[in-house]
Amino acid sequence: MSVRVENLHKRFVVAAESPPAVNGVSFAAPTGGITSLLGPSGSGKTTVLRLIAGLERPDSGVVCLNDQECTRVPVQRRGVGFVFQGYALFQHLNVRRNVAFGLKVQRLAKGEIATRVDELLELVQLKDLGERFPEELSGGQRQRVAFARALATRPKVLLLDEPFGALDSRVRVELRHWLHELHSKMPVTTILVTHDQEEAFELSERVVIMQGGKVEQVGSPHDIYDRPATAFVASFIGNANAVRAQADDGRQATAYVRPHEVKIVKADASTSEVSVATVVTMQRVGGYVKIEVRLATAERMTVQLPRAEADALGLREGDRVMVDLGDAKVFVGDYSI
Ligand code: ADP
Ligand code: MG
């Protein structure tokens, strides 16, 4: 079942002047795929997810599930399953009963519930932990129970709101691979809200970039990385540097370039002063070196080089270098970020 939203608007009236949380959002999430909503905190991702679920009503706009409009259909009748950031398991119920919860509400026969719970625990690799209580599980295990519970009623759409957000980074990466496998075994149409670029890029075939309640770009991870549509996307993806530039027509513009895409060579006596930059600081971070340079315009820029490359250049703080912005993305307008 595909998900499509058209021109969604939602304003929470907190103060008279409060800006809309969601301001004209449209996109489609294809059947059986994972679509990510990626954006900084406060960009409206959770609100869009809640509008799709039916937990909020839009001020205007349309939600369609499988080409059927369901903007006014109550949450219980939309056939969606959720997993949120906090595990929100029932603390007084063991794992089996947590997973069985939605099935009991649907009044399935006992034997059928038991069989389904067995299948789900197998699917989320918690077969032997059915009798444990949530407090006896690790964070990653609890979140897998939450997935099993969300999938129990065989939802047609799975909505995930920062499902790994509360976990430490190693467990996040493990669960990311786990979710990828789970989804290939059970390809439910999924919408994943995240602020983690790697998570969005690794897991989904379509990424919706949000900022300030609006969609900045919709595309494949490659599209978004290689061809950012707006200055915001160019700056946000890959934590790009922003430096003043001039557009072809002479207008003021900003060039965005990612730290690992900047090339550096040592300057020599013949280098003209306007193109000389100075190495301000160098810091080794694991396998690469983070170099801060000051351009002739006094703007600062972060450059990231593999350690071997930095060693080969023999760079020191205070060195004069030339930087090549390579494949910088240029957008008309002053720094927008
Ligand atoms: P994100 O998930 O991208 O961090 P949200 O959708 O949670 O963003 O929030 C978008 C904006 O709407 C924020 O400014 C937030 O403060 C506001 N907002 C979200 N939910 C509510 C609510 N229930 N009442 C008032 N304001 C809200
Ligand atoms: Mg959120």
CSV table of C-alpha atoms and ligand atoms in Angstrom, one decimal:
chain,number,residue,atom,x,y,z
A,1,MET,CA,0.0,0.0,0.0
A,2,SER,CA,1.4,3.4,-1.0
A,3,VAL,CA,1.2,6.5,1.1
A,4,ARG,CA,0.6,9.9,-0.5
A,5,VAL,CA,0.2,13.3,1.2
A,6,GLU,CA,-0.8,16.5,-0.7
A,7,ASN,CA,-0.4,20.0,0.5
A,8,LEU,CA,-0.7,19.2,4.2
A,9,HIS,CA,-0.9,22.2,6.5
A,10,LYS,CA,-1.0,22.1,10.3
A,11,ARG,CA,-0.6,24.9,12.8
A,12,PHE,CA,-0.6,24.3,16.6
A,13,VAL,CA,-2.0,27.5,18.1
A,14,VAL,CA,0.4,28.1,21.0
A,15,ALA,CA,0.8,31.9,20.5
A,16,ALA,CA,-1.1,34.0,18.0
A,17,GLU,CA,2.0,34.3,15.8
A,18,SER,CA,3.2,30.7,16.0
A,19,PRO,CA,4.5,29.5,12.6
A,20,PRO,CA,2.9,26.4,11.0
A,21,ALA,CA,4.5,23.1,12.1
A,22,VAL,CA,3.7,21.7,8.6
A,23,ASN,CA,3.4,24.1,5.7
A,24,GLY,CA,2.4,22.6,2.4
A,25,VAL,CA,3.9,19.2,2.5
A,26,SER,CA,3.5,16.8,-0.4
A,27,PHE,CA,5.2,13.6,-1.2
A,28,ALA,CA,4.6,9.9,-2.0
A,29,ALA,CA,6.0,6.8,-0.3
A,30,PRO,CA,6.0,3.8,-2.7
A,31,THR,CA,4.5,0.5,-1.9
A,32,GLY,CA,6.8,-1.9,-0.1
A,33,GLY,CA,9.7,0.6,0.3
A,34,ILE,CA,11.3,2.5,3.1
A,35,THR,CA,10.9,6.3,2.7
A,36,SER,CA,12.7,8.5,5.2
A,37,LEU,CA,11.7,11.9,6.4
A,38,LEU,CA,15.0,13.6,7.2
A,39,GLY,CA,15.5,17.0,8.7
A,40,PRO,CA,16.7,18.9,11.8
A,41,SER,CA,14.8,19.0,15.0
A,42,GLY,CA,11.6,21.0,14.8
A,43,SER,CA,11.3,20.7,11.0
A,44,GLY,CA,7.9,19.1,11.3
A,45,LYS,CA,8.8,15.4,10.7
A,46,THR,CA,6.8,14.0,13.7
A,47,THR,CA,3.8,16.1,12.9
A,48,VAL,CA,3.7,14.8,9.3
A,49,LEU,CA,3.9,11.2,10.6
A,50,ARG,CA,1.1,11.8,13.1
A,51,LEU,CA,-1.0,13.3,10.3
A,52,ILE,CA,-0.4,10.2,8.2
A,53,ALA,CA,-1.3,8.0,11.2
A,54,GLY,CA,-4.5,9.9,12.0
A,55,LEU,CA,-3.3,11.0,15.4
A,56,GLU,CA,-3.6,14.7,14.2
A,57,ARG,CA,-6.1,16.3,11.8
A,58,PRO,CA,-4.5,18.6,9.2
A,59,ASP,CA,-5.9,22.2,8.8
A,60,SER,CA,-6.0,21.5,5.1
A,61,GLY,CA,-4.5,18.9,2.7
A,62,VAL,CA,-5.1,15.3,2.0
A,63,VAL,CA,-3.7,11.9,3.2
A,64,CYS,CA,-4.2,9.0,0.9
A,65,LEU,CA,-3.4,5.3,1.7
A,66,ASN,CA,-3.4,3.2,-1.4
A,67,ASP,CA,-5.0,5.9,-3.5
A,68,GLN,CA,-7.9,6.1,-1.1
A,69,GLU,CA,-8.4,9.4,0.7
A,70,CYS,CA,-8.4,8.8,4.4
A,71,THR,CA,-7.9,12.3,5.8
A,72,ARG,CA,-10.9,11.9,8.1
A,73,VAL,CA,-10.6,8.1,8.8
A,74,PRO,CA,-9.9,7.5,12.5
A,75,VAL,CA,-6.5,6.0,13.5
A,76,GLN,CA,-7.9,2.6,14.4
A,77,ARG,CA,-9.2,2.1,10.8
A,78,ARG,CA,-6.1,3.1,8.9
A,79,GLY,CA,-4.2,-0.2,9.2
A,80,VAL,CA,-1.0,1.5,10.4
A,81,GLY,CA,1.6,0.3,13.0
A,82,PHE,CA,3.9,2.6,15.0
A,83,VAL,CA,7.2,2.4,16.7
A,84,PHE,CA,8.3,5.5,18.6
A,85,GLN,CA,11.6,6.6,20.1
A,86,GLY,CA,10.7,5.8,23.7
A,87,TYR,CA,10.0,2.0,23.9
A,88,ALA,CA,6.6,2.6,25.4
A,89,LEU,CA,6.2,-1.1,26.2
A,90,PHE,CA,3.7,-2.1,28.9
A,91,GLN,CA,6.0,-2.6,31.9
A,92,HIS,CA,3.7,-4.9,33.8
A,93,LEU,CA,3.4,-7.3,30.8
A,94,ASN,CA,6.0,-9.8,29.7
A,95,VAL,CA,7.3,-9.8,26.1
A,96,ARG,CA,4.7,-12.3,24.8
A,97,ARG,CA,1.9,-10.3,26.2
A,98,ASN,CA,3.2,-7.0,24.9
A,99,VAL,CA,3.4,-8.5,21.4
A,100,ALA,CA,-0.1,-10.1,21.8
A,101,PHE,CA,-1.7,-6.9,23.0
A,102,GLY,CA,-3.2,-5.7,19.7
A,103,LEU,CA,-4.3,-9.2,18.7
A,104,LYS,CA,-6.3,-9.6,22.0
A,105,VAL,CA,-7.9,-6.2,21.2
A,106,GLN,CA,-8.9,-7.8,17.8
A,107,ARG,CA,-10.3,-10.8,19.7
A,108,LEU,CA,-8.3,-13.4,17.9
A,109,ALA,CA,-8.6,-17.0,19.2
A,110,LYS,CA,-6.0,-17.9,21.9
A,111,GLY,CA,-4.3,-20.6,19.7
A,112,GLU,CA,-4.0,-18.2,16.8
A,113,ILE,CA,-2.5,-15.5,19.0
A,114,ALA,CA,0.1,-17.9,20.4
A,115,THR,CA,1.1,-19.0,16.9
A,116,ARG,CA,1.4,-15.4,15.7
A,117,VAL,CA,3.4,-14.3,18.7
A,118,ASP,CA,5.8,-17.2,18.1
A,119,GLU,CA,6.3,-16.2,14.5
A,120,LEU,CA,6.9,-12.6,15.4
A,121,LEU,CA,9.4,-13.4,18.2
A,122,GLU,CA,11.2,-15.5,15.7
A,123,LEU,CA,11.2,-12.7,13.2
A,124,VAL,CA,12.7,-10.2,15.6
A,125,GLN,CA,15.1,-12.8,17.0
A,126,LEU,CA,13.7,-12.8,20.6
A,127,LYS,CA,12.4,-16.4,20.6
A,128,ASP,CA,13.8,-17.3,24.0
A,129,LEU,CA,12.9,-14.1,25.8
A,130,GLY,CA,9.1,-14.2,25.6
A,131,GLU,CA,8.7,-14.6,29.4
A,132,ARG,CA,10.9,-11.7,30.3
A,133,PHE,CA,9.6,-8.3,31.4
A,134,PRO,CA,10.7,-5.1,29.6
A,135,GLU,CA,13.0,-4.0,32.5
A,136,GLU,CA,14.9,-7.3,32.0
A,137,LEU,CA,15.8,-6.4,28.4
A,138,SER,CA,18.5,-4.2,26.8
A,139,GLY,CA,17.4,-1.1,25.0
A,140,GLY,CA,17.9,-2.7,21.6
A,141,GLN,CA,15.9,-5.8,22.7
A,142,ARG,CA,13.1,-3.6,23.9
A,143,GLN,CA,13.0,-1.8,20.7
A,144,ARG,CA,12.7,-5.1,18.8
A,145,VAL,CA,9.8,-6.0,21.0
A,146,ALA,CA,8.2,-2.7,20.0
A,147,PHE,CA,8.7,-3.7,16.3
A,148,ALA,CA,7.1,-7.1,16.9
A,149,ARG,CA,4.1,-5.4,18.7
A,150,ALA,CA,3.7,-2.9,15.8
A,151,LEU,CA,3.8,-5.7,13.2
A,152,ALA,CA,1.5,-8.1,15.1
A,153,THR,CA,-1.8,-6.8,13.6
A,154,ARG,CA,-0.2,-7.0,10.1
A,155,PRO,CA,-0.4,-3.3,9.4
A,156,LYS,CA,-0.3,-2.2,5.8
A,157,VAL,CA,2.0,0.8,6.7
A,158,LEU,CA,4.7,1.0,9.3
A,159,LEU,CA,5.4,4.4,10.8
A,160,LEU,CA,8.7,4.8,12.7
A,161,ASP,CA,9.6,7.9,14.6
A,162,GLU,CA,13.3,8.0,15.5
A,163,PRO,CA,13.0,4.3,16.5
A,164,PHE,CA,16.7,4.1,17.4
A,165,GLY,CA,17.0,7.6,18.8
A,166,ALA,CA,17.3,6.6,22.4
A,167,LEU,CA,20.1,4.0,21.8
A,168,ASP,CA,23.8,4.4,21.9
A,169,SER,CA,25.6,4.6,18.5
A,170,ARG,CA,26.8,1.0,18.3
A,171,VAL,CA,23.4,-0.4,19.0
A,172,ARG,CA,21.9,2.1,16.5
A,173,VAL,CA,24.1,0.8,13.7
A,174,GLU,CA,23.3,-2.9,14.7
A,175,LEU,CA,19.6,-2.2,14.7
A,176,ARG,CA,19.9,-0.4,11.4
A,177,HIS,CA,21.2,-3.6,9.7
A,178,TRP,CA,18.6,-5.6,11.6
A,179,LEU,CA,15.8,-3.4,10.3
A,180,HIS,CA,17.1,-3.7,6.7
A,181,GLU,CA,16.9,-7.5,7.0
A,182,LEU,CA,13.5,-7.4,8.7
A,183,HIS,CA,12.2,-5.2,5.9
A,184,SER,CA,13.5,-7.5,3.2
A,185,LYS,CA,11.8,-10.5,4.9
A,186,MET,CA,8.6,-8.5,5.4
A,187,PRO,CA,8.4,-5.6,2.9
A,188,VAL,CA,5.8,-3.4,4.6
A,189,THR,CA,5.5,0.2,3.2
A,190,THR,CA,7.5,2.1,5.8
A,191,ILE,CA,8.0,5.7,6.7
A,192,LEU,CA,11.0,6.4,8.9
A,193,VAL,CA,11.5,9.7,10.6
A,194,THR,CA,15.1,10.4,11.5
A,195,HIS,CA,17.6,13.3,11.9
A,196,ASP,CA,20.4,10.9,11.2
A,197,GLN,CA,21.7,11.2,7.6
A,198,GLU,CA,23.5,7.9,7.6
A,199,GLU,CA,20.4,6.1,8.8
A,200,ALA,CA,18.2,7.7,6.1
A,201,PHE,CA,20.7,7.0,3.3
A,202,GLU,CA,21.4,3.4,4.3
A,203,LEU,CA,17.9,2.3,4.9
A,204,SER,CA,15.7,4.1,2.4
A,205,GLU,CA,15.3,4.3,-1.4
A,206,ARG,CA,13.5,7.6,-1.1
A,207,VAL,CA,14.4,10.5,1.1
A,208,VAL,CA,12.2,13.5,1.9
A,209,ILE,CA,14.3,16.4,3.2
A,210,MET,CA,12.3,18.7,5.5
A,211,GLN,CA,13.1,22.1,7.0
A,212,GLY,CA,10.8,24.7,8.6
A,213,GLY,CA,7.6,22.7,8.0
A,214,LYS,CA,8.4,22.4,4.3
A,215,VAL,CA,9.8,19.8,1.9
A,216,GLU,CA,13.1,20.9,0.5
A,217,GLN,CA,13.8,17.9,-1.8
A,218,VAL,CA,12.5,14.4,-2.5
A,219,GLY,CA,14.8,12.0,-4.2
A,220,SER,CA,17.0,8.9,-4.0
A,221,PRO,CA,19.9,9.1,-1.5
A,222,HIS,CA,22.3,9.5,-4.5
A,223,ASP,CA,20.2,12.3,-6.1
A,224,ILE,CA,20.1,14.2,-2.9
A,225,TYR,CA,23.8,13.8,-2.2
A,226,ASP,CA,25.0,14.6,-5.8
A,227,ARG,CA,22.3,17.1,-6.8
A,228,PRO,CA,21.1,19.0,-3.8
A,229,ALA,CA,18.1,21.1,-5.0
A,230,THR,CA,18.4,24.0,-2.5
A,231,ALA,CA,21.0,25.8,-0.5
A,232,PHE,CA,19.6,24.2,2.6
A,233,VAL,CA,20.1,20.7,1.3
A,234,ALA,CA,23.6,21.5,0.0
A,235,SER,CA,24.5,22.7,3.5
A,236,PHE,CA,22.7,20.1,5.6
A,237,ILE,CA,23.9,16.9,3.7
A,238,GLY,CA,27.5,16.1,4.6
A,239,ASN,CA,27.8,19.2,6.9
A,240,ALA,CA,29.1,21.3,4.1
A,241,ASN,CA,31.2,24.5,4.4
A,242,ALA,CA,29.6,27.7,3.1
A,243,VAL,CA,31.8,30.4,1.5
A,244,ARG,CA,30.9,33.5,-0.4
A,245,ALA,CA,31.1,33.1,-4.2
A,246,GLN,CA,29.8,34.8,-7.3
A,247,ALA,CA,27.2,33.3,-9.6
A,248,ASP,CA,27.9,33.1,-13.4
A,249,ASP,CA,25.8,36.3,-13.8
A,250,GLY,CA,27.8,38.2,-11.2
A,251,ARG,CA,25.2,38.0,-8.4
A,252,GLN,CA,26.2,37.3,-4.9
A,253,ALA,CA,26.1,33.5,-4.2
A,254,THR,CA,27.2,30.9,-1.7
A,255,ALA,CA,29.3,27.9,-2.5
A,256,TYR,CA,28.8,24.8,-0.4
A,257,VAL,CA,31.5,22.2,-0.2
A,258,ARG,CA,31.8,19.1,2.0
A,259,PRO,CA,35.0,18.8,4.1
A,260,HIS,CA,36.2,15.6,2.4
A,261,GLU,CA,35.6,17.1,-1.1
A,262,VAL,CA,38.0,20.0,-0.6
A,263,LYS,CA,41.5,19.5,-2.2
A,264,ILE,CA,44.6,21.0,-0.7
A,265,VAL,CA,48.1,21.6,-2.1
A,266,LYS,CA,51.0,23.5,-0.5
A,267,ALA,CA,51.4,27.0,-1.8
A,268,ASP,CA,54.8,28.2,-3.1
A,269,ALA,CA,56.4,31.6,-3.8
A,270,SER,CA,54.5,31.9,-7.1
A,271,THR,CA,51.1,31.5,-5.6
A,272,SER,CA,49.2,34.8,-5.7
A,273,GLU,CA,48.2,36.1,-2.3
A,274,VAL,CA,44.5,36.1,-3.1
A,275,SER,CA,44.4,32.4,-3.4
A,276,VAL,CA,46.5,31.5,-0.4
A,277,ALA,CA,44.9,30.0,2.7
A,278,THR,CA,46.5,29.3,6.0
A,279,VAL,CA,46.2,26.2,8.1
A,280,VAL,CA,44.8,27.3,11.4
A,281,THR,CA,44.4,24.0,13.3
A,282,MET,CA,44.9,20.3,12.6
A,283,GLN,CA,43.3,17.5,14.6
A,284,ARG,CA,43.6,13.8,14.0
A,285,VAL,CA,40.3,12.0,14.3
A,286,GLY,CA,40.7,8.2,13.8
A,287,GLY,CA,41.7,7.5,10.3
A,288,TYR,CA,41.5,11.1,9.0
A,289,VAL,CA,42.7,14.6,9.8
A,290,LYS,CA,40.4,17.5,10.3
A,291,ILE,CA,42.1,20.7,9.1
A,292,GLU,CA,40.7,24.2,9.6
A,293,VAL,CA,42.0,26.7,7.1
A,294,ARG,CA,41.5,30.5,6.9
A,295,LEU,CA,40.9,31.8,3.3
A,296,ALA,CA,42.3,35.1,2.0
A,297,THR,CA,38.8,36.4,2.5
A,298,ALA,CA,39.1,35.6,6.3
A,299,GLU,CA,36.4,32.9,5.9
A,300,ARG,CA,37.1,29.7,7.7
A,301,MET,CA,36.6,26.2,6.2
A,302,THR,CA,37.0,22.7,7.5
A,303,VAL,CA,38.8,20.2,5.3
A,304,GLN,CA,39.0,16.5,5.9
A,305,LEU,CA,41.9,14.4,4.6
A,306,PRO,CA,42.7,10.7,5.0
A,307,ARG,CA,45.6,10.5,7.4
A,308,ALA,CA,48.0,9.1,4.8
A,309,GLU,CA,47.3,12.0,2.5
A,310,ALA,CA,47.8,14.6,5.2
A,311,ASP,CA,51.1,12.9,6.2
A,312,ALA,CA,52.2,12.8,2.5
A,313,LEU,CA,51.6,16.6,2.3
A,314,GLY,CA,53.6,17.1,5.5
A,315,LEU,CA,51.2,19.8,6.6
A,316,ARG,CA,51.8,21.9,9.8
A,317,GLU,CA,49.7,24.5,11.5
A,318,GLY,CA,50.6,27.9,10.0
A,319,ASP,CA,51.4,26.5,6.5
A,320,ARG,CA,50.3,28.4,3.4
A,321,VAL,CA,48.2,26.2,1.2
A,322,MET,CA,45.9,26.5,-1.9
A,323,VAL,CA,42.4,25.0,-1.6
A,324,ASP,CA,40.4,23.7,-4.5
A,325,LEU,CA,36.7,23.7,-3.9
A,326,GLY,CA,36.3,21.0,-6.6
A,327,ASP,CA,32.7,20.1,-7.0
A,328,ALA,CA,31.2,22.9,-4.8
A,329,LYS,CA,27.5,23.5,-5.2
A,330,VAL,CA,26.8,27.2,-5.8
A,331,PHE,CA,23.4,28.8,-5.0
A,332,VAL,CA,22.5,32.4,-5.6
A,333,GLY,CA,22.0,34.3,-2.3
A,334,ASP,CA,24.0,35.0,0.9
A,335,TYR,CA,24.6,32.3,3.5
A,336,SER,CA,21.2,30.9,4.2
A,337,ILE,CA,22.2,28.8,7.2
B,1,ADP,P1,10.4,17.3,14.4
B,1,ADP,O1,9.8,15.9,14.6
B,1,ADP,O2,11.0,17.5,13.0
B,1,ADP,O3,11.4,17.6,15.4
B,1,ADP,P2,7.8,18.3,15.1
B,1,ADP,O4,6.9,17.9,14.1
B,1,ADP,O5,7.8,17.6,16.4
B,1,ADP,O6,9.3,18.4,14.5
B,1,ADP,O7,7.5,19.9,15.4
B,1,ADP,C1,7.4,20.9,14.5
B,1,ADP,C2,7.0,22.2,15.1
B,1,ADP,O8,5.7,22.1,15.7
B,1,ADP,C3,8.0,22.5,16.3
B,1,ADP,O9,8.1,23.9,16.3
B,1,ADP,C4,7.2,22.1,17.5
B,1,ADP,O10,7.5,22.8,18.6
B,1,ADP,C5,5.7,22.3,17.1
B,1,ADP,N1,4.8,21.3,17.7
B,1,ADP,C6,4.8,20.0,17.5
B,1,ADP,N2,3.8,19.4,18.2
B,1,ADP,C7,3.2,20.4,18.9
B,1,ADP,C8,2.1,20.4,19.8
B,1,ADP,N3,1.4,19.3,20.1
B,1,ADP,N4,1.7,21.6,20.3
B,1,ADP,C9,2.4,22.8,19.9
B,1,ADP,N5,3.4,22.8,19.1
B,1,ADP,C10,3.8,21.6,18.6
B,2,MG,MG,10.2,14.5,16.0
